[in-house]
Amino acid sequence: MSGSIPREFIKDLLVRVDIVDLIDSHVPLKKSGSNFVARCPFHNEKTPSFSVSRKKQLYHCFGCGAGGDAINFLMDYNHLDFVEAVEDLASFVGIEVPRETRAYTAEAVGKNASAIYDLLARVAAFYQEQLRASGCKIAVAYLKGRGVSGEIAKHYALGYAPEGWDALVGRFDRKLLMEAGLLASNDAGRVYDRFRGRLMFPIRDKRKRVIGFGGRVLDDSLPKYINSPETAVFSKGREVYGLYELLEKNSRPRRILVVEGYMDVIALAQFGIDYAVATLGTATSRSHLDLLFRFSSEVVLCFDGDNAGRQAAWRAVEAAFPSLRDGRQVKVMLLPQGQDPDSLVREEGVDGVAARIDAALPLSDYFFAHLTEGRMLNSVEAKARLLKEAKPYLEQMPEGFFKDLMFVRLRELSGGSGLDELQNQSKLTPNAAKVKRGESFKLTPLRVVIALLLQNPRLAEVLGDLQPDWDLLRFSGKELLLDILRTIEVEQPGNTAILLEFYRGRQWEKEVRVLANLVVKPEGVVQFDENAEFEGAFARVEKQGREHYIDYLWDKKTKEGLTAGENEVLLKLLSNKSA
């Protein structure tokens, strides 16, 4: 990417697109009143609860709580990140995505991503041709010895990098080869092919683009495996091997198994376990998990049973906590000593390996077992150590039921000492998960005001006509309300989708997206007078805000006295109250 996407372009894009047309091209919609409905594509249901509003340019499911604008739909439906979704949406309406010119990172200067993708695809094809060549007996013999069929080799686009130092230089552009990480240089400045005499594993992203390679030697030389270096299109800390191939078989797998090696992925696929991916020589990271959770709600981490494997498992568990939202599950599977997935599936068969995957330990069990291993929790000191060690991990978890239950388990192990305050802190903000499930979430007057304002930005004009004296109002959430009003005044959003998009990545994004769905009515519910509802709710906010300010000033007056200015404000508030 050569620059960020201008915010004005995103606003214009959302004006051009009709979310009804977009979603209808993926999920057939039916007209129902003023909206369009369908069975939700994000959960199984028998009757339609998925509603799309042409007026607001939003979708919302009353069953699972999924919702958002056209960009959100593409992100969730096609498993894209934000930039990819914007690019696809721009393609849908037939316009190019512009980029803002600004200072780029040193690694990205001069890089031509499109040209690099094209080069990598051509190099991958070259390596495949070399594997099929009659002279490449050593690579073919190795694959046959590992039981890899021609079908699997083709599915994973396996290839062979021939011996020699310049097999690529004479065929492809030298500058692009350097930028793609396919050439290396020695101390004398000599440039040569990075991969030589190796079985080649193209690493493809979820959009089928080759982004890098892994290479394995076919003899006993070291290093056994090498990967492409970091480039403009490849970051091994954010990608996994085999994801594209997995999604090609099943776009929504029930679970994803994370293993350590390329051949583990291929061997498992050969036996029919085609939902495995491998990290690229790095520890499993939060970025890896966030990527995999786009496609499945369950991730099973598979490690060797030796000390190194156990250490890798714990590092992966540590990295997982920020990703553990409600509805997601991480499990840990340790292999028997001396076994890897390849050898295990040959020894125990598919059913044996599948049974081990089913029996993998949930992260919660693994986490607490690790922290309490070898400990006697029969003293205050031991319980305090447990709390001190567990607290930093639990604090990283997003708000939700899972986090609450982890605190409950910690309370059971520690006897609850010192935990009450920590748990209370985690519940100071509304739980978005409860809103998504349609459970109790108090519709306060302020929440109604903000929800209606987000759903119909023109209601800001109503507040302008009412001319509230903001200086005489004190209430929690006032800053958010004023920020929304300022955003509407400055940006002049044409619909709800555009307004919500301004909050992506900004302060209050979570609150805004939750509140935008609070008073959404499914089809068949009698519609209300939006203006009257809005004015009535704001009148209650004003009343509460004045009373809160009066209480505050009276309390201060009795304890420490008021300034002349505060006395004047108090008199004005009391006068307005009695009027």
Coordinates of C-alpha atoms in Angstrom, one line a residue:
M1 CA 0.0 0.0 0.0
S2 CA 1.5 3.4 -1.0
G3 CA -0.3 5.7 1.4
S4 CA -3.4 5.8 3.6
I5 CA -6.9 6.0 2.2
P6 CA -8.3 9.6 2.5
R7 CA -11.2 9.8 4.9
E8 CA -13.1 12.0 2.4
F9 CA -12.9 9.2 -0.1
I10 CA -14.5 6.7 2.3
K11 CA -17.3 9.2 2.9
D12 CA -17.8 9.6 -0.8
L13 CA -17.7 5.8 -1.3
L14 CA -20.4 5.2 1.3
V15 CA -22.6 7.8 -0.5
R16 CA -22.1 6.1 -3.8
V17 CA -22.8 2.5 -2.6
D18 CA -26.3 1.2 -1.9
I19 CA -26.0 -1.3 0.9
V20 CA -29.1 -3.1 -0.3
D21 CA -27.5 -3.8 -3.7
L22 CA -24.2 -4.8 -2.1
I23 CA -25.7 -7.3 0.4
D24 CA -28.2 -8.6 -2.2
S25 CA -25.3 -9.6 -4.4
H26 CA -24.1 -11.9 -1.6
V27 CA -27.3 -12.8 0.3
P28 CA -30.7 -12.6 -1.6
L29 CA -32.9 -10.0 0.1
K30 CA -36.7 -9.6 0.2
K31 CA -38.6 -6.4 0.6
S32 CA -40.4 -6.2 4.0
G33 CA -42.0 -2.8 4.7
S34 CA -39.4 -0.1 4.4
N35 CA -36.5 -2.5 4.9
F36 CA -35.1 -5.7 3.3
V37 CA -34.8 -9.0 5.1
A38 CA -33.0 -12.3 4.8
R39 CA -31.8 -15.2 6.9
C40 CA -28.7 -14.1 8.6
P41 CA -25.4 -15.1 6.9
F42 CA -23.6 -15.0 10.2
H43 CA -25.5 -17.6 12.2
N44 CA -27.9 -20.4 11.5
E45 CA -31.6 -19.5 11.7
K46 CA -34.9 -20.8 10.2
T47 CA -36.8 -17.4 10.0
P48 CA -35.3 -14.1 8.7
S49 CA -34.0 -11.8 11.5
F50 CA -31.4 -10.0 9.3
S51 CA -32.6 -6.6 8.3
V52 CA -31.1 -4.1 5.9
S53 CA -32.1 -0.4 5.9
R54 CA -31.7 1.6 2.7
K55 CA -32.4 4.9 4.6
K56 CA -29.7 4.3 7.2
Q57 CA -27.4 2.3 4.9
L58 CA -27.0 -0.2 7.8
Y59 CA -27.7 -3.9 8.4
H60 CA -28.6 -5.5 11.7
C61 CA -29.4 -9.0 12.8
F62 CA -31.9 -9.2 15.7
G63 CA -30.8 -12.8 16.3
C64 CA -27.0 -12.6 16.8
G65 CA -26.5 -8.8 17.0
A66 CA -24.3 -8.6 13.9
G67 CA -24.5 -5.1 12.3
G68 CA -22.8 -2.2 10.6
D69 CA -22.3 -0.5 7.3
A70 CA -21.2 -1.8 3.9
I71 CA -17.6 -1.9 4.9
N72 CA -18.4 -4.0 8.0
F73 CA -20.4 -6.4 5.9
L74 CA -17.5 -7.1 3.5
M75 CA -15.1 -7.4 6.4
D76 CA -17.3 -10.0 8.2
Y77 CA -18.7 -11.8 5.2
N78 CA -15.5 -12.1 3.2
H79 CA -13.1 -12.1 6.1
L80 CA -11.3 -9.0 5.0
D81 CA -9.4 -6.3 6.9
F82 CA -10.5 -2.7 6.7
V83 CA -8.3 -1.7 3.8
E84 CA -9.2 -4.8 1.8
A85 CA -12.9 -4.2 2.4
V86 CA -12.6 -0.6 1.1
E87 CA -10.8 -1.8 -2.0
D88 CA -13.5 -4.4 -2.7
L89 CA -16.3 -1.9 -2.1
A90 CA -14.6 0.6 -4.4
S91 CA -14.3 -2.2 -7.1
F92 CA -18.1 -2.9 -6.5
V93 CA -19.0 0.7 -7.5
G94 CA -16.3 0.9 -10.2
I95 CA -13.9 3.5 -8.8
E96 CA -10.2 3.6 -7.9
V97 CA -9.0 3.9 -4.4
P98 CA -6.8 7.0 -4.0
R99 CA -3.9 7.2 -1.5
E100 CA -2.8 10.2 0.5
T101 CA 0.8 11.1 -0.1
R102 CA 2.8 11.1 3.1
A103 CA 6.0 9.9 4.7
Y104 CA 6.2 6.1 4.5
T105 CA 8.2 3.6 6.6
A106 CA 11.7 3.0 5.3
E107 CA 10.8 -0.5 4.4
A108 CA 7.9 0.6 2.1
V109 CA 9.8 3.4 0.3
G110 CA 9.9 2.6 -3.5
K111 CA 8.0 -0.7 -3.1
N112 CA 5.5 -1.6 -5.8
A113 CA 3.2 -4.0 -4.2
S114 CA 1.3 -5.0 -7.4
A115 CA 4.5 -5.7 -9.3
I116 CA 5.8 -7.8 -6.4
Y117 CA 2.7 -9.9 -6.2
D118 CA 2.9 -10.5 -9.9
L119 CA 6.6 -11.5 -9.7
L120 CA 6.0 -13.8 -6.8
A121 CA 3.2 -15.6 -8.7
R122 CA 5.5 -16.1 -11.7
V123 CA 8.3 -17.4 -9.5
A124 CA 5.9 -19.8 -7.8
A125 CA 4.9 -21.1 -11.3
F126 CA 8.6 -21.4 -12.2
Y127 CA 9.3 -23.5 -9.1
Q128 CA 6.3 -25.7 -9.9
E129 CA 7.7 -26.3 -13.4
Q130 CA 11.1 -27.3 -11.9
L131 CA 9.4 -29.8 -9.6
R132 CA 7.7 -31.4 -12.6
A133 CA 10.9 -31.4 -14.7
S134 CA 12.3 -34.9 -15.4
G135 CA 15.6 -34.0 -13.8
C136 CA 14.1 -33.2 -10.4
K137 CA 14.1 -36.8 -9.1
I138 CA 15.4 -35.9 -5.6
A139 CA 12.4 -33.7 -4.7
V140 CA 9.9 -36.1 -6.2
A141 CA 11.5 -39.0 -4.3
Y142 CA 11.3 -37.0 -1.1
L143 CA 7.6 -36.2 -1.5
K144 CA 6.8 -39.8 -2.4
G145 CA 8.8 -41.0 0.7
R146 CA 6.6 -38.7 2.8
G147 CA 3.5 -40.1 1.2
V148 CA 2.5 -36.8 -0.5
S149 CA 0.2 -37.4 -3.4
G150 CA 0.3 -35.4 -6.7
E151 CA -3.1 -34.0 -5.9
I152 CA -1.9 -32.5 -2.5
A153 CA 1.3 -31.2 -4.1
K154 CA -0.8 -29.4 -6.7
H155 CA -3.3 -28.1 -4.1
Y156 CA -0.4 -26.5 -2.1
A157 CA 1.4 -25.5 -5.3
L158 CA 4.6 -27.2 -4.2
G159 CA 7.8 -26.5 -6.2
Y160 CA 11.5 -26.9 -6.4
A161 CA 14.3 -24.2 -6.4
P162 CA 17.0 -25.6 -8.6
E163 CA 20.7 -25.8 -7.5
G164 CA 22.8 -22.9 -8.7
W165 CA 23.2 -19.3 -7.7
D166 CA 21.3 -17.4 -10.5
A167 CA 18.3 -19.5 -11.6
L168 CA 16.0 -16.5 -11.0
V169 CA 18.3 -13.6 -11.9
G170 CA 18.4 -14.5 -15.6
R171 CA 14.6 -14.8 -15.8
F172 CA 13.1 -12.0 -13.8
D173 CA 13.7 -8.4 -12.9
R174 CA 16.6 -8.1 -10.5
K175 CA 15.3 -5.1 -8.6
L176 CA 11.9 -6.7 -8.0
L177 CA 13.6 -9.9 -7.0
M178 CA 15.5 -8.0 -4.3
E179 CA 12.3 -6.2 -3.1
A180 CA 10.4 -9.6 -3.0
G181 CA 13.2 -11.1 -0.8
L182 CA 14.2 -13.7 -3.4
L183 CA 17.8 -12.6 -3.7
A184 CA 20.5 -12.2 -1.1
S185 CA 24.0 -10.8 -1.1
N186 CA 27.2 -11.7 0.6
D187 CA 29.9 -9.5 2.2
A188 CA 31.6 -9.1 -1.1
G189 CA 28.4 -7.7 -2.6
R190 CA 27.7 -10.7 -4.8
V191 CA 23.9 -11.2 -5.4
Y192 CA 22.5 -14.7 -5.5
D193 CA 19.3 -16.7 -5.3
R194 CA 18.1 -17.0 -1.7
F195 CA 16.5 -20.4 -2.3
R196 CA 18.7 -23.1 -3.9
G197 CA 18.2 -26.9 -4.0
R198 CA 15.1 -26.7 -1.8
L199 CA 11.5 -28.0 -1.8
M200 CA 9.5 -24.8 -2.1
F201 CA 6.3 -24.0 -0.2
P202 CA 4.5 -20.9 -1.6
I203 CA 2.9 -18.9 1.2
R204 CA -0.4 -17.5 0.0
D205 CA -2.7 -15.0 1.7
K206 CA -6.4 -15.4 2.0
R207 CA -6.9 -13.7 -1.4
K208 CA -4.7 -16.4 -3.1
R209 CA -1.8 -14.0 -3.6
V210 CA 1.7 -15.5 -3.2
I211 CA 3.4 -13.3 -0.5
G212 CA 6.5 -15.3 0.2
F213 CA 8.1 -18.8 0.3
G214 CA 9.4 -21.4 2.7
G215 CA 12.1 -23.7 1.5
R216 CA 13.3 -27.1 2.9
V217 CA 16.6 -28.8 2.1
L218 CA 16.5 -32.3 0.7
D219 CA 19.6 -33.6 2.5
D220 CA 21.1 -33.1 6.0
S221 CA 22.5 -29.6 5.5
L222 CA 21.4 -26.7 7.7
P223 CA 19.3 -24.7 8.2
K224 CA 16.7 -27.3 7.3
Y225 CA 14.0 -24.5 6.7
I226 CA 14.4 -20.9 5.6
N227 CA 11.6 -18.4 4.9
S228 CA 11.3 -15.2 2.9
P229 CA 12.4 -12.1 4.8
E230 CA 10.1 -9.3 5.7
T231 CA 9.0 -7.4 2.6
A232 CA 6.4 -4.9 1.5
V233 CA 3.9 -7.7 1.1
F234 CA 5.0 -10.3 3.7
S235 CA 5.2 -10.2 7.5
K236 CA 5.7 -13.6 9.0
G237 CA 4.4 -12.4 12.4
R238 CA 0.9 -11.8 10.8
E239 CA 0.6 -14.6 8.3
V240 CA 0.2 -18.4 8.5
Y241 CA 0.9 -21.1 6.0
G242 CA -2.0 -23.1 4.5
L243 CA -4.8 -20.6 5.3
Y244 CA -5.8 -20.0 1.6
E245 CA -5.8 -23.8 1.0
L246 CA -7.9 -24.4 4.1
L247 CA -10.5 -21.7 3.1
E248 CA -10.7 -23.1 -0.4
K249 CA -11.9 -26.4 1.1
N250 CA -14.2 -24.8 3.7
S251 CA -14.7 -21.0 4.0
R252 CA -16.1 -21.4 7.6
P253 CA -14.3 -24.2 9.3
R254 CA -15.6 -25.4 12.7
R255 CA -12.1 -25.1 14.1
I256 CA -8.5 -24.4 12.9
L257 CA -5.5 -26.4 14.1
V258 CA -2.2 -24.5 14.4
V259 CA 0.9 -26.6 14.0
E260 CA 4.6 -25.8 13.7
G261 CA 5.7 -27.0 10.2
Y262 CA 4.8 -26.9 6.6
M263 CA 5.0 -30.6 6.2
D264 CA 2.8 -31.1 9.3
V265 CA 0.0 -29.1 7.4
I266 CA 0.5 -31.1 4.2
A267 CA 0.7 -34.5 6.0
L268 CA -2.5 -33.9 7.9
A269 CA -4.2 -32.7 4.7
Q270 CA -3.1 -35.9 3.0
F271 CA -5.0 -37.9 5.6
G272 CA -8.1 -35.7 5.4
I273 CA -7.4 -33.3 8.3
D274 CA -7.5 -30.2 6.1
Y275 CA -8.1 -27.5 8.7
A276 CA -4.5 -27.1 9.8
V277 CA -2.2 -24.1 9.3
A278 CA 1.4 -23.4 10.4
T279 CA 3.1 -20.4 11.9
L280 CA 6.2 -19.3 9.9
G281 CA 9.0 -20.0 12.2
T282 CA 7.7 -17.5 14.8
A283 CA 5.8 -17.8 18.1
T284 CA 2.0 -17.8 17.8
S285 CA 1.1 -14.2 18.2
R286 CA -2.1 -12.1 18.8
S287 CA -2.0 -11.1 15.1
H288 CA -2.1 -14.8 14.1
L289 CA -5.0 -15.5 16.4
D290 CA -7.0 -12.4 15.3
L291 CA -6.5 -13.5 11.7
L292 CA -7.7 -17.0 12.4
F293 CA -10.7 -15.9 14.5
R294 CA -12.0 -14.1 11.4
F295 CA -12.8 -17.6 10.0
S296 CA -13.5 -19.8 12.9
S297 CA -14.6 -19.4 16.6
E298 CA -12.2 -22.2 17.8
V299 CA -8.4 -22.4 17.5
V300 CA -6.5 -25.4 18.7
L301 CA -2.8 -24.8 19.3
C302 CA -0.7 -28.0 18.7
F303 CA 2.8 -28.3 20.2
D304 CA 5.4 -31.0 20.9
G305 CA 5.2 -32.4 24.4
D306 CA 8.8 -31.7 25.3
N307 CA 10.1 -28.7 27.3
A308 CA 10.5 -26.5 24.2
G309 CA 6.9 -27.3 23.1
R310 CA 5.5 -26.6 26.6
Q311 CA 7.3 -23.2 26.6
A312 CA 6.0 -22.4 23.1
A313 CA 2.4 -23.4 24.3
W314 CA 2.7 -21.0 27.3
R315 CA 3.9 -18.1 25.1
A316 CA 1.0 -18.7 22.8
V317 CA -1.5 -18.7 25.7
E318 CA 0.0 -15.5 27.0
A319 CA -0.5 -13.9 23.5
A320 CA -4.1 -15.1 23.3
F321 CA -5.7 -13.1 26.1
P322 CA -6.4 -9.8 24.2
S323 CA -8.2 -11.9 21.5
L324 CA -10.5 -13.8 23.9
R325 CA -13.9 -12.2 23.2
D326 CA -17.1 -14.0 24.0
G327 CA -17.8 -16.8 21.6
R328 CA -14.2 -17.5 20.9
Q329 CA -12.3 -20.5 22.2
V330 CA -8.6 -21.4 22.3
K331 CA -7.5 -24.9 23.2
V332 CA -4.1 -26.4 23.8
M333 CA -3.0 -29.8 22.5
L334 CA 0.4 -31.3 23.6
L335 CA 1.7 -34.2 21.5
P336 CA 3.3 -37.3 23.0
Q337 CA 7.0 -37.2 23.5
G338 CA 8.9 -37.7 20.2
Q339 CA 5.8 -37.3 18.0
D340 CA 4.9 -34.5 15.5
P341 CA 1.5 -34.3 13.7
D342 CA 3.0 -36.0 10.7
S343 CA 4.2 -39.1 12.6
L344 CA 1.2 -39.1 14.9
V345 CA -1.4 -39.3 12.1
R346 CA 0.5 -42.2 10.5
E347 CA 0.7 -44.1 13.8
E348 CA -2.8 -43.4 15.2
G349 CA -4.8 -42.6 12.1
V350 CA -7.3 -39.8 11.5
D351 CA -9.7 -41.0 14.2
G352 CA -6.9 -41.0 16.8
V353 CA -5.7 -37.5 16.0
A354 CA -9.2 -36.2 15.8
A355 CA -9.9 -37.6 19.3
R356 CA -6.9 -35.9 20.6
I357 CA -8.0 -32.6 19.1
D358 CA -11.4 -33.0 20.6
A359 CA -9.8 -33.6 24.0
A360 CA -7.5 -30.6 23.9
L361 CA -7.5 -28.5 27.0
P362 CA -9.5 -25.3 27.0
L363 CA -7.2 -22.3 27.5
S364 CA -8.8 -21.5 30.8
D365 CA -8.0 -24.9 32.2
Y366 CA -4.4 -24.8 30.8
F367 CA -3.9 -21.3 32.1
F368 CA -4.9 -22.0 35.7
A369 CA -3.2 -25.5 35.7
H370 CA 0.0 -23.8 34.6
L371 CA -0.2 -21.1 37.3
T372 CA -1.0 -23.5 40.1
E373 CA 1.3 -26.4 39.1
G374 CA 3.3 -27.6 42.1
R375 CA 1.7 -25.0 44.4
M376 CA -0.1 -25.5 47.6
L377 CA -2.7 -22.7 47.8
N378 CA -3.2 -23.1 51.5
S379 CA -1.7 -19.8 52.6
V380 CA -2.5 -16.1 52.1
E381 CA 0.9 -15.6 50.6
A382 CA 0.4 -18.3 48.0
K383 CA -3.0 -17.0 47.1
A384 CA -1.6 -13.4 46.8
R385 CA 1.1 -14.7 44.4
L386 CA -1.6 -16.3 42.3
L387 CA -3.6 -13.1 42.1
K388 CA -0.5 -11.1 41.2
E389 CA 0.4 -13.4 38.4
A390 CA -3.1 -13.9 37.0
K391 CA -4.3 -10.3 37.2
P392 CA -2.2 -8.9 34.3
Y393 CA -3.5 -11.6 31.9
L394 CA -7.2 -11.2 32.9
E395 CA -7.0 -7.4 32.6
Q396 CA -6.1 -7.8 28.9
M397 CA -9.3 -9.6 28.1
P398 CA -12.2 -7.7 26.4
E399 CA -15.2 -7.1 28.5
G400 CA -17.7 -10.0 28.4
F401 CA -19.0 -13.1 30.0
F402 CA -15.8 -15.0 29.4
K403 CA -13.8 -12.5 31.3
D404 CA -16.3 -12.5 34.2
L405 CA -16.1 -16.3 34.4
M406 CA -12.3 -16.2 34.4
F407 CA -12.6 -13.9 37.4
V408 CA -15.0 -16.4 39.0
R409 CA -12.5 -19.2 38.6
L410 CA -9.7 -17.1 40.0
R411 CA -11.9 -16.3 43.0
E412 CA -12.5 -20.0 43.6
L413 CA -8.7 -20.7 43.6
S414 CA -7.7 -17.6 45.6
G415 CA -10.6 -17.6 48.1
G416 CA -11.7 -14.2 46.7
S417 CA -9.2 -12.2 48.7
G418 CA -8.4 -8.9 47.1
L419 CA -10.5 -9.7 44.0
D420 CA -13.7 -7.7 44.6
E421 CA -12.3 -4.4 43.6
L422 CA -10.7 -5.8 40.4
Q423 CA -13.9 -7.4 39.3
N424 CA -16.0 -4.2 39.9
Q425 CA -13.6 -2.2 37.8
S426 CA -14.3 -4.6 34.9
K427 CA -18.0 -3.8 35.0
L428 CA -17.9 0.0 35.0
T429 CA -18.8 0.2 31.3
P430 CA -21.8 -1.4 29.6
N431 CA -21.2 -5.0 28.4
A432 CA -21.6 -4.9 24.6
A433 CA -22.0 -8.7 24.5
K434 CA -25.2 -8.4 26.5
V435 CA -26.6 -5.9 24.0
K436 CA -25.7 -8.2 21.1
R437 CA -27.7 -11.0 22.7
G438 CA -30.7 -8.8 23.3
E439 CA -30.5 -9.1 27.0
S440 CA -31.3 -6.4 29.6
F441 CA -29.6 -3.1 28.9
K442 CA -31.3 -0.1 30.4
L443 CA -32.5 2.4 27.9
T444 CA -31.7 5.5 29.8
P445 CA -32.9 8.9 28.3
L446 CA -29.3 9.7 27.3
R447 CA -28.9 6.4 25.5
V448 CA -32.1 6.9 23.6
V449 CA -31.0 10.5 22.6
I450 CA -27.6 9.2 21.3
A451 CA -29.1 6.2 19.6
L452 CA -31.7 8.2 17.8
L453 CA -29.1 10.9 16.9
L454 CA -26.8 8.2 15.4
Q455 CA -29.7 6.6 13.4
N456 CA -30.9 10.0 12.1
P457 CA -28.1 12.7 12.1
R458 CA -30.7 15.4 11.0
L459 CA -32.0 15.3 14.6
A460 CA -29.0 17.5 15.5
E461 CA -31.1 20.3 14.0
V462 CA -33.8 19.6 16.7
L463 CA -31.2 20.2 19.4
G464 CA -30.1 23.4 17.7
D465 CA -33.7 24.6 17.8
L466 CA -34.1 23.7 21.5
Q467 CA -30.9 25.7 22.3
P468 CA -29.9 23.9 25.5
D469 CA -27.6 25.7 27.9
W470 CA -24.9 23.0 28.1
D471 CA -23.0 24.9 30.8
L472 CA -25.9 24.3 33.2
L473 CA -26.0 20.5 32.6
R474 CA -23.9 17.9 34.3
F475 CA -24.3 14.2 33.4
S476 CA -22.2 11.2 32.5
G477 CA -21.9 10.9 28.7
K478 CA -22.1 14.6 28.0
E479 CA -18.7 14.6 26.3
L480 CA -19.8 11.8 23.9
L481 CA -23.0 13.5 23.1
L482 CA -21.2 16.8 22.3
D483 CA -18.6 15.0 20.3
I484 CA -21.3 13.4 18.1
L485 CA -23.0 16.8 17.6
R486 CA -19.7 18.4 16.6
T487 CA -19.0 15.5 14.2
I488 CA -22.4 15.9 12.6
E489 CA -21.9 19.7 12.3
V490 CA -18.4 19.4 10.7
E491 CA -18.8 16.3 8.6
Q492 CA -22.4 16.7 7.5
P493 CA -22.9 12.9 7.2
G494 CA -25.6 11.9 4.7
N495 CA -26.7 8.8 6.7
T496 CA -25.9 6.7 9.7
A497 CA -23.3 4.6 8.0
I498 CA -21.2 7.6 7.1
L499 CA -21.5 9.0 10.7
L500 CA -20.4 5.6 12.2
E501 CA -17.5 5.4 9.9
F502 CA -16.0 8.6 11.3
Y503 CA -15.7 6.8 14.6
R504 CA -13.8 3.8 13.3
G505 CA -10.5 3.7 15.2
R506 CA -11.4 6.8 17.2
Q507 CA -12.3 7.3 20.8
W508 CA -15.8 6.0 21.7
E509 CA -16.0 3.7 18.6
K510 CA -17.3 0.8 20.7
E511 CA -19.9 2.9 22.5
V512 CA -21.1 4.5 19.3
R513 CA -21.6 1.2 17.5
V514 CA -23.4 -0.4 20.5
L515 CA -25.7 2.6 21.0
A516 CA -26.5 2.8 17.3
N517 CA -28.4 -0.4 17.6
L518 CA -30.3 0.2 20.8
V519 CA -33.7 1.3 19.6
V520 CA -33.6 -0.4 16.2
K521 CA -37.1 -1.8 15.6
P522 CA -37.6 -5.1 13.7
E523 CA -40.2 -5.2 11.0
G524 CA -43.8 -5.5 12.3
V525 CA -43.2 -3.3 15.3
V526 CA -45.3 -0.1 15.3
Q527 CA -43.1 2.8 14.4
F528 CA -42.8 5.7 16.8
D529 CA -42.7 9.5 16.2
E530 CA -38.9 9.9 16.1
N531 CA -38.9 13.6 16.7
A532 CA -41.3 13.4 19.6
E533 CA -39.3 10.5 21.1
F534 CA -36.1 12.4 20.7
E535 CA -37.4 15.7 22.2
G536 CA -39.0 13.8 25.1
A537 CA -35.8 11.9 25.9
F538 CA -33.6 15.0 25.7
A539 CA -36.1 16.9 28.0
R540 CA -35.5 14.1 30.6
V541 CA -31.7 14.4 30.1
E542 CA -31.9 18.1 30.6
K543 CA -33.9 17.7 33.8
Q544 CA -31.5 15.1 35.2
G545 CA -28.5 17.1 34.2
R546 CA -29.8 20.3 36.0
E547 CA -30.7 18.3 39.1
H548 CA -27.3 16.6 39.2
Y549 CA -25.6 20.0 39.0
I550 CA -27.8 21.4 41.7
D551 CA -26.9 18.4 44.0
Y552 CA -23.3 18.9 43.3
L553 CA -23.3 22.6 44.1
W554 CA -25.4 22.2 47.3
D555 CA -23.0 19.5 48.5
K556 CA -20.0 21.8 47.8
K557 CA -21.8 24.8 49.4
T558 CA -22.3 22.9 52.7
K559 CA -18.8 21.5 52.8
E560 CA -16.5 24.2 51.5
G561 CA -18.5 27.1 50.1
L562 CA -19.0 28.3 46.6
T563 CA -17.3 31.0 44.5
A564 CA -19.4 34.0 43.4
G565 CA -19.7 32.5 39.9
E566 CA -20.9 29.1 41.3
N567 CA -23.4 30.9 43.5
E568 CA -24.7 32.7 40.4
V569 CA -25.0 29.3 38.6
L570 CA -26.9 27.8 41.5
L571 CA -29.4 30.6 41.7
K572 CA -29.9 30.3 37.9
L573 CA -30.5 26.6 38.2
L574 CA -32.9 27.0 41.1
S575 CA -34.8 29.7 39.2
N576 CA -35.1 27.5 36.1
K577 CA -36.3 24.6 38.3
S578 CA -39.1 26.7 39.9
A579 CA -40.2 28.3 36.6

